[in-house]
Amino acid sequence: MTTTTAPAPATAAGKPLPRQPWNRHLLAIAVLTVLLIPLPLILPPAQASVAVRVLIFALMSIGWNMMSGFGGMFSFGHAAYFGIGAYTGAYLLVEHDVSPWIGMLAGMVIAAAFATLIGFLALRYKLRGAYFALATFAFAEMLRLWATNSEFVNRAVGYHVPLRVDTSWWWIQFEPASPNYFWIALGLTVVALVVSVQFVRSRAGMFAKAARDDEDAAATIGIPVMRYKLLTMALSAAITAVAGAFYVQYFLFIDPDLAFGSSVSIQAILPAVIGGVATIWGPVIGAVVMGPLNDVTATILRNPPPALEFLQGRGGLDVIVYGVLLIIIVLLLPKGVYGAIRKRWSRR
Amino acid sequence: MTFSPDQDHVAAGNGGGVATLDPDELPAPAARSVPWLRIVVIAALIVVAIGLAYLRAGSGVVVTQAVVTGILIGGVYGLVAMGLTLIFGVLDIVNFAHGSFLALALFLTFGLTQAGLHVYLALAISVPAMFLLGVLVQRGILAGAMGKPLENQLLITLGISLIIENALLLFFGGNPRSVALSGDRGVPILGAVANLSRILAFLGALLLAGLLYLLLQRTRLGTAIRAVAANDTGAQLVGIDTRVIYAVTFAIGTACAGAAGTLVAPLVTIEPTTGSLFNIVAFVVVVLGGMGNVVGALVGGLIIGLAEQLGGIYLPGQSPLLSVFIVFVLVLFLRPQGLFRRSA
Amino acid sequence: MSLLRVENLGKSFKGLRAVDDVSFEVAEGSILGVIGPNGAGKTTMFNLVAGALKPDSGRVHLGGKEITGNAPHKVTAAGMTRTFQLMRPFYSMTVLENVTVAVLAGGGAKRTARTEAAEVIERVGLDRWRDSPTEGLPTAALKRLELARALASKPRVLLLDEVLAGLVPAERAPVMELLERLRAEDGVTLVFVEHIMAAVMRLSDSVLVLDLGRVLTSGAPDEVTRDPRVIEAYLGEDPHAAA
């Protein structure tokens, strides 16, 4: 891949057009990927699984960010797409012996279709702001309730991924601590990042951002707003569905709460908010902050200070930290960590 | 961010999206009066719904039981929703943490009853406690987010709810607890049976709702609150300290949630997640009743309580919460401004 | 040959007739000024013609094709663009990016879009702020940005909603010159709503007067502004005073 950019075109008056950062982003992605490849070989297994978790968070949030950050349509129910990806993969694998790769693709398609449907209804009925957010939340909850009671997907029991004797790339199953999981997750995340960059620099991305900034003005200059909003939502859903499908293969289990629960929606939102909504790198940075939190707090709780002995082995501290972080970031650094840094340097 | 249902719905009627409407060209708002037609229609729909339930269930007793249970719990939903809608009407904040205050009151009540206090006496502690906490939260955290885009507020109140619920999880553990009302028994009503605790919860909720209504309509504080809800700049101009009103209103809202928490303590399993169930329902009720409309919230609560129980008949095998969501989605799409307009 | 033809346009809001049986024609390359007191229905009429609102009755024809009730982006695609009275920049983008989006939306090719946008920006006199973010831009610059965005799609008809509002007199003259140049050099047909009489007098080939949603009269600027009915409708604005 070429690292040189063409000389910026000049206008008749001679003032050269400002350079655009997209190729720099792609370069950074490439470099980072190369640097990260050896990671699972270096890290001890416990940390390696944290790394995988970070990537799953990043993937979910990159998806969320597409629709809610760049598209400006704040989604409070992204668990719907995560869960669709997870359940489609699990169902096809367990009930029909279909490869999880195909399951992943199928999940992407179904999630995208679902998002397009919700989006079409929401846009047609002019749901905006909090109403839109609540509607997305409602749809995710409805999916959860349906799955909990539906024989079709095994009710509240959920699905266990059947363990294979051999390791297999086709069936995405390896030894528990295999670095292959990390590499697959890395590959998926990298693809998602590249898709983000290409989307934002494309016509579709610019139209989505314009529609976010001012829908009426966008329509007036000729943008078919509905079409591009739906496209953004579909893409967003597809990416998050991939995260869900991979999750099932890695954790080997899914149930309605793990798939569609509100904590999943929150996990899709948090990394982007922490790192910077509507930025390329925000979700990644936020995921890196969030991912290890779980382990860190669990370690603290394993050996709490004497005064707090009764907390031993309890859960919930990590989410408390999420909440505190969320409040601090929104109040003090509303553009997130990455956004704040970026603002310091130059405008983008 | 626009969160104004009326504006959204005017746009829907025009189809192509509203650009700038000359304010001089809009007609004067209709005079406020009791919307009799709407009430009749709603009542008729409810009767039809109950009738259909009879057909579906085949048994009159089942339906009567559902109706009684639904209305009784609906009163509590209404109380919780009144607090939430008040917060929205005055502060324009979508308080996603509402349910967690209820959960906090639940656990507080649990603790107090463990220490020997009678359940309903715990109200004397939980209500002021939630009020105080509400003041602290509003002044300490939310004041900085007033006027900011709605997503920020959603995220902050989400953060607060995460902290409260998980603090409860951390300190109390995940095991479900319960609180018993001594002397609790089934009471026959209209051919159905209702727990005494449920009836008392309903009556308590109605009582508090009534008190809140009187507060808003008959006291100076209430008038000040309604003034701020209608026009906060104007209210400032006539000398009302809006910061105080914001804090007090938020606190009243959380106190409502707290009261509801104590009232339902004998009825529900006490877990950190119980709050989020009420949270969801409260939001549905508020949208149904009209954001900011206190009376609408109470009526909406009763309707949703009914819908939840009747839903259990229409869709056996599914969670009753599903029917609540179906109603929610229908309302969001078809009549986002709610059954009754935003008051004031 | 009329490029824009509006027939019997009507729109009511809850029983109030905001626009009532409005008809007019605009010849290609001409400039029509629309005036009328507050509440006359000018902005609503604009919204109806531009597709932001659907009319209850009447038709709109552009270049012989009917566009009544078309969505805004379709109207723009057909060759008619409008600007807004309240400036509505895309706040997350620079001036250049704002106009680039408009070029793309108008059908421009990706590889040349930025260059084309830069050219439009120059044309409109916005070059100084080309790479600046839109927040903090002075009103005069934002107005030009509106114009630049509208021009990016190379419209045949430009609907301007109070393009001079918010500008001090010194800022108005360059904008008016620009509009005249647009008509003279690019053959753009202009329909503009304006309160500032001197501008209307100077720019318009003909003037349409609205009052209470109806057409009061129309004709050459001189005649119309001397019409006693028009003066009465306005009550107080002397059309021949300096801007």
CSV table of C-alpha atoms in Angstrom, one decimal, chain C:
chain,number,residue,atom,x,y,z
C,1,MET,CA,-40.9,31.3,-21.6
C,2,SER,CA,-41.5,30.8,-17.9
C,3,LEU,CA,-39.1,28.5,-16.2
C,4,LEU,CA,-41.0,28.4,-12.9
C,5,ARG,CA,-44.7,28.4,-12.9
C,6,VAL,CA,-46.8,28.3,-9.8
C,7,GLU,CA,-50.6,27.8,-10.0
C,8,ASN,CA,-53.2,28.2,-7.3
C,9,LEU,CA,-51.0,27.1,-4.5
C,10,GLY,CA,-52.9,26.7,-1.2
C,11,LYS,CA,-52.0,25.5,2.3
C,12,SER,CA,-53.9,25.5,5.5
C,13,PHE,CA,-52.8,24.8,9.1
C,14,LYS,CA,-55.6,23.8,11.4
C,15,GLY,CA,-58.2,25.8,9.6
C,16,LEU,CA,-55.9,28.9,9.1
C,17,ARG,CA,-55.4,29.5,5.4
C,18,ALA,CA,-51.6,30.3,5.3
C,19,VAL,CA,-51.3,30.4,1.6
C,20,ASP,CA,-54.4,31.0,-0.5
C,21,ASP,CA,-54.6,30.6,-4.3
C,22,VAL,CA,-51.2,32.0,-5.1
C,23,SER,CA,-50.1,31.9,-8.7
C,24,PHE,CA,-47.1,33.5,-10.5
C,25,GLU,CA,-44.6,32.8,-13.2
C,26,VAL,CA,-40.9,33.5,-13.5
C,27,ALA,CA,-39.2,33.8,-16.8
C,28,GLU,CA,-35.8,32.3,-17.3
C,29,GLY,CA,-33.0,34.6,-16.3
C,30,SER,CA,-35.3,37.0,-14.5
C,31,ILE,CA,-35.4,38.1,-10.9
C,32,LEU,CA,-38.6,38.1,-8.9
C,33,GLY,CA,-38.8,39.8,-5.6
C,34,VAL,CA,-41.5,38.6,-3.1
C,35,ILE,CA,-42.6,41.1,-0.5
C,36,GLY,CA,-45.3,41.3,2.0
C,37,PRO,CA,-45.9,42.1,5.7
C,38,ASN,CA,-45.1,39.6,8.4
C,39,GLY,CA,-47.5,36.7,8.4
C,40,ALA,CA,-48.2,37.2,4.8
C,41,GLY,CA,-47.2,33.6,4.0
C,42,LYS,CA,-44.0,34.3,2.2
C,43,THR,CA,-41.9,31.6,3.9
C,44,THR,CA,-44.7,29.1,3.7
C,45,MET,CA,-45.1,29.7,0.1
C,46,PHE,CA,-41.4,29.2,-0.3
C,47,ASN,CA,-41.6,25.9,1.6
C,48,LEU,CA,-44.4,24.8,-0.6
C,49,VAL,CA,-42.5,25.6,-3.8
C,50,ALA,CA,-39.3,24.1,-2.6
C,51,GLY,CA,-40.8,20.9,-1.3
C,52,ALA,CA,-40.4,21.3,2.4
C,53,LEU,CA,-44.2,21.3,2.8
C,54,LYS,CA,-46.8,19.6,0.7
C,55,PRO,CA,-49.5,21.9,-0.6
C,56,ASP,CA,-53.1,21.2,-0.1
C,57,SER,CA,-53.9,22.5,-3.6
C,58,GLY,CA,-52.2,23.9,-6.6
C,59,ARG,CA,-49.3,23.0,-8.8
C,60,VAL,CA,-45.7,23.9,-9.3
C,61,HIS,CA,-43.9,23.5,-12.6
C,62,LEU,CA,-40.2,23.7,-13.2
C,63,GLY,CA,-39.0,23.9,-16.8
C,64,GLY,CA,-42.3,22.4,-18.0
C,65,LYS,CA,-42.1,19.4,-15.6
C,66,GLU,CA,-44.4,19.2,-12.6
C,67,ILE,CA,-42.7,19.1,-9.3
C,68,THR,CA,-45.7,19.7,-7.0
C,69,GLY,CA,-45.1,18.1,-3.6
C,70,ASN,CA,-41.8,16.6,-4.5
C,71,ALA,CA,-39.4,16.0,-1.6
C,72,PRO,CA,-36.7,18.7,-1.3
C,73,HIS,CA,-33.9,16.6,-2.6
C,74,LYS,CA,-35.9,15.8,-5.7
C,75,VAL,CA,-36.7,19.5,-6.3
C,76,THR,CA,-33.0,20.2,-6.0
C,77,ALA,CA,-32.3,17.4,-8.5
C,78,ALA,CA,-34.8,19.0,-10.9
C,79,GLY,CA,-32.8,22.3,-10.8
C,80,MET,CA,-34.2,24.5,-8.1
C,81,THR,CA,-32.5,25.1,-4.8
C,82,ARG,CA,-33.4,27.3,-1.8
C,83,THR,CA,-31.5,29.0,0.9
C,84,PHE,CA,-32.7,29.3,4.5
C,85,GLN,CA,-33.4,32.4,6.4
C,86,LEU,CA,-31.7,31.0,9.5
C,87,MET,CA,-28.3,30.0,8.6
C,88,ARG,CA,-27.9,26.3,8.7
C,89,PRO,CA,-24.4,25.2,8.1
C,90,PHE,CA,-23.2,21.7,8.7
C,91,TYR,CA,-21.5,22.5,11.9
C,92,SER,CA,-19.1,19.6,12.1
C,93,MET,CA,-17.5,20.6,8.8
C,94,THR,CA,-15.3,23.3,7.4
C,95,VAL,CA,-16.6,25.8,4.9
C,96,LEU,CA,-14.9,23.8,2.1
C,97,GLU,CA,-16.4,20.5,3.3
C,98,ASN,CA,-19.8,22.1,3.5
C,99,VAL,CA,-19.7,23.1,-0.1
C,100,THR,CA,-18.1,19.9,-1.2
C,101,VAL,CA,-21.0,18.0,0.2
C,102,ALA,CA,-23.3,20.2,-1.8
C,103,VAL,CA,-21.4,19.6,-4.9
C,104,LEU,CA,-21.5,15.9,-4.4
C,105,ALA,CA,-25.2,16.1,-3.6
C,106,GLY,CA,-25.8,18.0,-6.8
C,107,GLY,CA,-24.3,15.1,-8.8
C,108,GLY,CA,-20.7,16.2,-8.9
C,109,ALA,CA,-18.0,13.6,-9.4
C,110,LYS,CA,-16.0,12.6,-6.3
C,111,ARG,CA,-12.5,13.4,-7.7
C,112,THR,CA,-13.3,16.9,-8.7
C,113,ALA,CA,-15.8,17.8,-6.0
C,114,ARG,CA,-13.4,19.6,-3.7
C,115,THR,CA,-11.9,21.6,-6.5
C,116,GLU,CA,-15.3,22.6,-7.8
C,117,ALA,CA,-16.3,23.5,-4.2
C,118,ALA,CA,-13.2,25.7,-3.8
C,119,GLU,CA,-14.1,27.5,-7.0
C,120,VAL,CA,-17.7,28.2,-5.9
C,121,ILE,CA,-16.3,29.5,-2.6
C,122,GLU,CA,-14.0,31.9,-4.4
C,123,ARG,CA,-16.9,33.0,-6.6
C,124,VAL,CA,-18.9,33.9,-3.7
C,125,GLY,CA,-16.1,35.7,-2.0
C,126,LEU,CA,-15.7,33.3,0.9
C,127,ASP,CA,-12.1,32.3,0.1
C,128,ARG,CA,-10.8,33.8,3.3
C,129,TRP,CA,-12.7,31.3,5.4
C,130,ARG,CA,-12.4,28.3,3.1
C,131,ASP,CA,-10.7,26.0,5.6
C,132,SER,CA,-12.3,27.4,8.7
C,133,PRO,CA,-14.8,25.5,10.8
C,134,THR,CA,-18.3,27.1,10.5
C,135,GLU,CA,-18.7,27.8,14.2
C,136,GLY,CA,-17.7,31.4,15.0
C,137,LEU,CA,-18.0,32.5,11.4
C,138,PRO,CA,-19.6,36.0,11.1
C,139,THR,CA,-23.1,36.3,9.8
C,140,ALA,CA,-22.0,37.7,6.5
C,141,ALA,CA,-19.8,34.7,5.9
C,142,LEU,CA,-22.5,32.3,6.9
C,143,LYS,CA,-24.9,33.9,4.5
C,144,ARG,CA,-22.4,33.5,1.7
C,145,LEU,CA,-21.9,29.9,2.7
C,146,GLU,CA,-25.7,29.3,2.3
C,147,LEU,CA,-25.4,30.8,-1.2
C,148,ALA,CA,-22.3,28.8,-2.0
C,149,ARG,CA,-24.0,25.6,-1.0
C,150,ALA,CA,-27.0,26.4,-3.0
C,151,LEU,CA,-24.9,27.2,-6.0
C,152,ALA,CA,-22.9,24.1,-5.8
C,153,SER,CA,-25.7,22.1,-7.4
C,154,LYS,CA,-25.7,24.5,-10.4
C,155,PRO,CA,-29.4,25.3,-10.0
C,156,ARG,CA,-31.4,26.9,-12.7
C,157,VAL,CA,-33.7,28.6,-10.2
C,158,LEU,CA,-32.5,29.9,-6.8
C,159,LEU,CA,-35.0,30.6,-4.1
C,160,LEU,CA,-33.5,33.0,-1.6
C,161,ASP,CA,-35.2,33.4,1.8
C,162,GLU,CA,-34.2,36.8,3.2
C,163,VAL,CA,-30.6,36.5,2.1
C,164,LEU,CA,-29.8,40.0,3.3
C,165,ALA,CA,-31.3,39.7,6.8
C,166,GLY,CA,-28.8,40.2,9.5
C,167,LEU,CA,-26.4,42.0,7.4
C,168,VAL,CA,-25.4,45.6,8.0
C,169,PRO,CA,-25.8,47.9,5.0
C,170,ALA,CA,-22.1,47.8,4.1
C,171,GLU,CA,-22.3,44.0,3.8
C,172,ARG,CA,-25.4,44.1,1.7
C,173,ALA,CA,-24.0,45.7,-1.4
C,174,PRO,CA,-21.5,43.0,-2.2
C,175,VAL,CA,-24.2,40.4,-1.9
C,176,MET,CA,-26.5,42.2,-4.2
C,177,GLU,CA,-23.7,42.6,-6.7
C,178,LEU,CA,-23.0,38.9,-6.4
C,179,LEU,CA,-26.6,38.1,-7.1
C,180,GLU,CA,-26.6,40.4,-10.1
C,181,ARG,CA,-23.5,38.7,-11.4
C,182,LEU,CA,-25.1,35.3,-10.9
C,183,ARG,CA,-27.9,36.3,-13.1
C,184,ALA,CA,-25.8,38.0,-15.7
C,185,GLU,CA,-23.0,35.5,-16.0
C,186,ASP,CA,-24.6,32.2,-15.1
C,187,GLY,CA,-28.1,32.9,-16.2
C,188,VAL,CA,-29.5,31.8,-12.8
C,189,THR,CA,-33.1,32.7,-12.3
C,190,LEU,CA,-33.7,34.2,-8.8
C,191,VAL,CA,-36.8,34.4,-6.7
C,192,PHE,CA,-36.1,36.1,-3.4
C,193,VAL,CA,-38.1,37.0,-0.4
C,194,GLU,CA,-36.9,40.3,1.1
C,195,HIS,CA,-37.9,42.9,3.6
C,196,ILE,CA,-35.3,45.5,2.6
C,197,MET,CA,-37.1,47.6,0.0
C,198,ALA,CA,-34.1,49.2,-1.6
C,199,ALA,CA,-32.7,45.7,-2.4
C,200,VAL,CA,-36.0,44.7,-3.9
C,201,MET,CA,-36.2,47.8,-6.0
C,202,ARG,CA,-32.7,47.4,-7.2
C,203,LEU,CA,-32.6,43.7,-8.0
C,204,SER,CA,-36.0,42.8,-9.1
C,205,ASP,CA,-37.3,42.7,-12.7
C,206,SER,CA,-40.8,42.2,-11.2
C,207,VAL,CA,-42.3,42.1,-7.7
C,208,LEU,CA,-44.9,39.9,-6.2
C,209,VAL,CA,-46.8,41.2,-3.2
C,210,LEU,CA,-48.4,38.8,-0.7
C,211,ASP,CA,-50.7,39.7,2.1
C,212,LEU,CA,-52.7,37.3,4.3
C,213,GLY,CA,-51.7,34.4,2.2
C,214,ARG,CA,-53.0,35.9,-1.0
C,215,VAL,CA,-51.4,37.7,-3.9
C,216,LEU,CA,-52.2,41.3,-3.5
C,217,THR,CA,-50.6,42.5,-6.7
C,218,SER,CA,-47.6,42.0,-9.0
C,219,GLY,CA,-45.7,43.9,-11.6
C,220,ALA,CA,-42.7,46.2,-12.0
C,221,PRO,CA,-41.1,47.3,-8.8
C,222,ASP,CA,-42.0,51.0,-9.3
C,223,GLU,CA,-45.7,50.4,-9.9
C,224,VAL,CA,-46.1,47.9,-7.2
C,225,THR,CA,-44.4,50.0,-4.5
C,226,ARG,CA,-46.6,53.0,-5.4
C,227,ASP,CA,-49.7,51.0,-5.2
C,228,PRO,CA,-51.7,52.4,-2.3
C,229,ARG,CA,-52.9,48.9,-1.3
C,230,VAL,CA,-49.4,47.7,-0.9
C,231,ILE,CA,-48.4,50.7,1.2
C,232,GLU,CA,-51.4,50.2,3.3
C,233,ALA,CA,-50.6,46.6,3.9
C,234,TYR,CA,-47.1,47.5,5.1
C,235,LEU,CA,-48.1,50.6,6.9
C,236,GLY,CA,-45.0,52.5,7.4
C,237,GLU,CA,-42.2,51.2,5.3
C,238,ASP,CA,-41.3,53.8,2.7
C,239,PRO,CA,-40.1,51.8,-0.3
C,240,HIS,CA,-37.9,54.6,-1.6
C,241,ALA,CA,-35.9,55.2,1.5
C,242,ALA,CA,-32.3,54.1,1.4
C,243,ALA,CA,-31.5,50.6,2.7
